[in-house]
CSV table of C-alpha atoms in Angstrom, one decimal:
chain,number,residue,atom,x,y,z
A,12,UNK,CA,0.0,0.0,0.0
A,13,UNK,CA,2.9,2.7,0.6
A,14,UNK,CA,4.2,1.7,-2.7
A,15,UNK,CA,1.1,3.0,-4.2
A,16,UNK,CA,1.0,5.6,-2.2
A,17,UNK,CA,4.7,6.6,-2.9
A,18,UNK,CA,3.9,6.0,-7.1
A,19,UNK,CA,1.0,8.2,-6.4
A,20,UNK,CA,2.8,11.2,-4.9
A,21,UNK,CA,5.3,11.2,-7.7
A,22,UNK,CA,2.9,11.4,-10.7
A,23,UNK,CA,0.8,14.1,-8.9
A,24,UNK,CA,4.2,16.2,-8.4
A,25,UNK,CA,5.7,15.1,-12.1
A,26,UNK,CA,1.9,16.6,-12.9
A,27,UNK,CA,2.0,19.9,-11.3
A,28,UNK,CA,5.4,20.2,-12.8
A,29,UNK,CA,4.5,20.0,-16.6
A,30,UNK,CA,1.3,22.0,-15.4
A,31,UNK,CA,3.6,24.7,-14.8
A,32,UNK,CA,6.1,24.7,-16.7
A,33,UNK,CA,3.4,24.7,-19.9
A,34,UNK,CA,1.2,27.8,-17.7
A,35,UNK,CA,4.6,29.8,-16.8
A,36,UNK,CA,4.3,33.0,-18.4
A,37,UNK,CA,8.4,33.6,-18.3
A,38,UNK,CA,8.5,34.6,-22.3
A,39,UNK,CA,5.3,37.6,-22.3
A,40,UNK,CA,7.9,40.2,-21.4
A,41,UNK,CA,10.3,39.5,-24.3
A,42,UNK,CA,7.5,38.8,-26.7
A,43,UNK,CA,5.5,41.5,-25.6
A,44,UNK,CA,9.0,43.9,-26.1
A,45,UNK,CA,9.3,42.5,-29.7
A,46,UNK,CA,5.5,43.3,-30.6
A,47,UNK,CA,6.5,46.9,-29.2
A,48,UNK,CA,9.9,47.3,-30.9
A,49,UNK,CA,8.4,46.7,-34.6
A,50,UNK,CA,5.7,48.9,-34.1
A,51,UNK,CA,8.0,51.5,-33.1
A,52,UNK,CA,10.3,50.5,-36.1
A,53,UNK,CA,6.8,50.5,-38.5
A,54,UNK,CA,6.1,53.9,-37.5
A,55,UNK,CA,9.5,55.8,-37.8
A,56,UNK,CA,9.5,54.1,-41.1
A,57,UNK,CA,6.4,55.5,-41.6
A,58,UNK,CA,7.6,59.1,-40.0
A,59,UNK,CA,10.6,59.3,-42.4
A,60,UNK,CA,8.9,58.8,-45.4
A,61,UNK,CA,6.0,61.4,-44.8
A,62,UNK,CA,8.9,63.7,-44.0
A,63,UNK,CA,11.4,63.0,-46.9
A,64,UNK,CA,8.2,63.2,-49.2
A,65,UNK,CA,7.3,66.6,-47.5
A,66,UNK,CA,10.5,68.0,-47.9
A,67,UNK,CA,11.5,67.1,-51.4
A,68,UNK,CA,8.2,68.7,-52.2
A,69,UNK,CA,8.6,71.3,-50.7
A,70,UNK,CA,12.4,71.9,-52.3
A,71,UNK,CA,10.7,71.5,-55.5
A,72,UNK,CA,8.2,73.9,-55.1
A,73,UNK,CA,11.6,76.3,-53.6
A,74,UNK,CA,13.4,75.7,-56.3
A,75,UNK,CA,10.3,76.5,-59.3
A,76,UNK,CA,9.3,79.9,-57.7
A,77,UNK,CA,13.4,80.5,-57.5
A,78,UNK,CA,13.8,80.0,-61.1
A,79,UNK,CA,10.6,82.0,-62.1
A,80,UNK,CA,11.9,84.6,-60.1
A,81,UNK,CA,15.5,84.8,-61.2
């Protein structure tokens, strides 16, 4: 009867083991920083080529009254 007992006790704590180790949340904080990183990447993509398309527009438009001035 302890044998059973014993046999018992070890598959109930090898259990709550694997329970764990497959409900740990260790990993959210880096895949949660990787989520945030690209986004952040995404949008200063985003950022530099609103203002590089602003700007050379705007140097075009410069230069065009320049030349119908002078």
């Amino acid at each position: 009867m302890e044998t059973a007992l014993e046999i018992w006790i070890v598959v109930q704590l090898a259990k709550a083991r694997v329970r764990d180790r497959l409900l740990d949340q260790r990993g959210e904080g880096v895949i949660s920083t990787a989520i945030a990183v690209l986004i952040m990447a995404l949008l200063g993509l985003l950022m530099w080529t609103l203002f590089e398309r602003v700007f050379s527009n705007a140097g075009a438009d410069i230069e065009s009254n320049v030349n119908d001035i002078g």
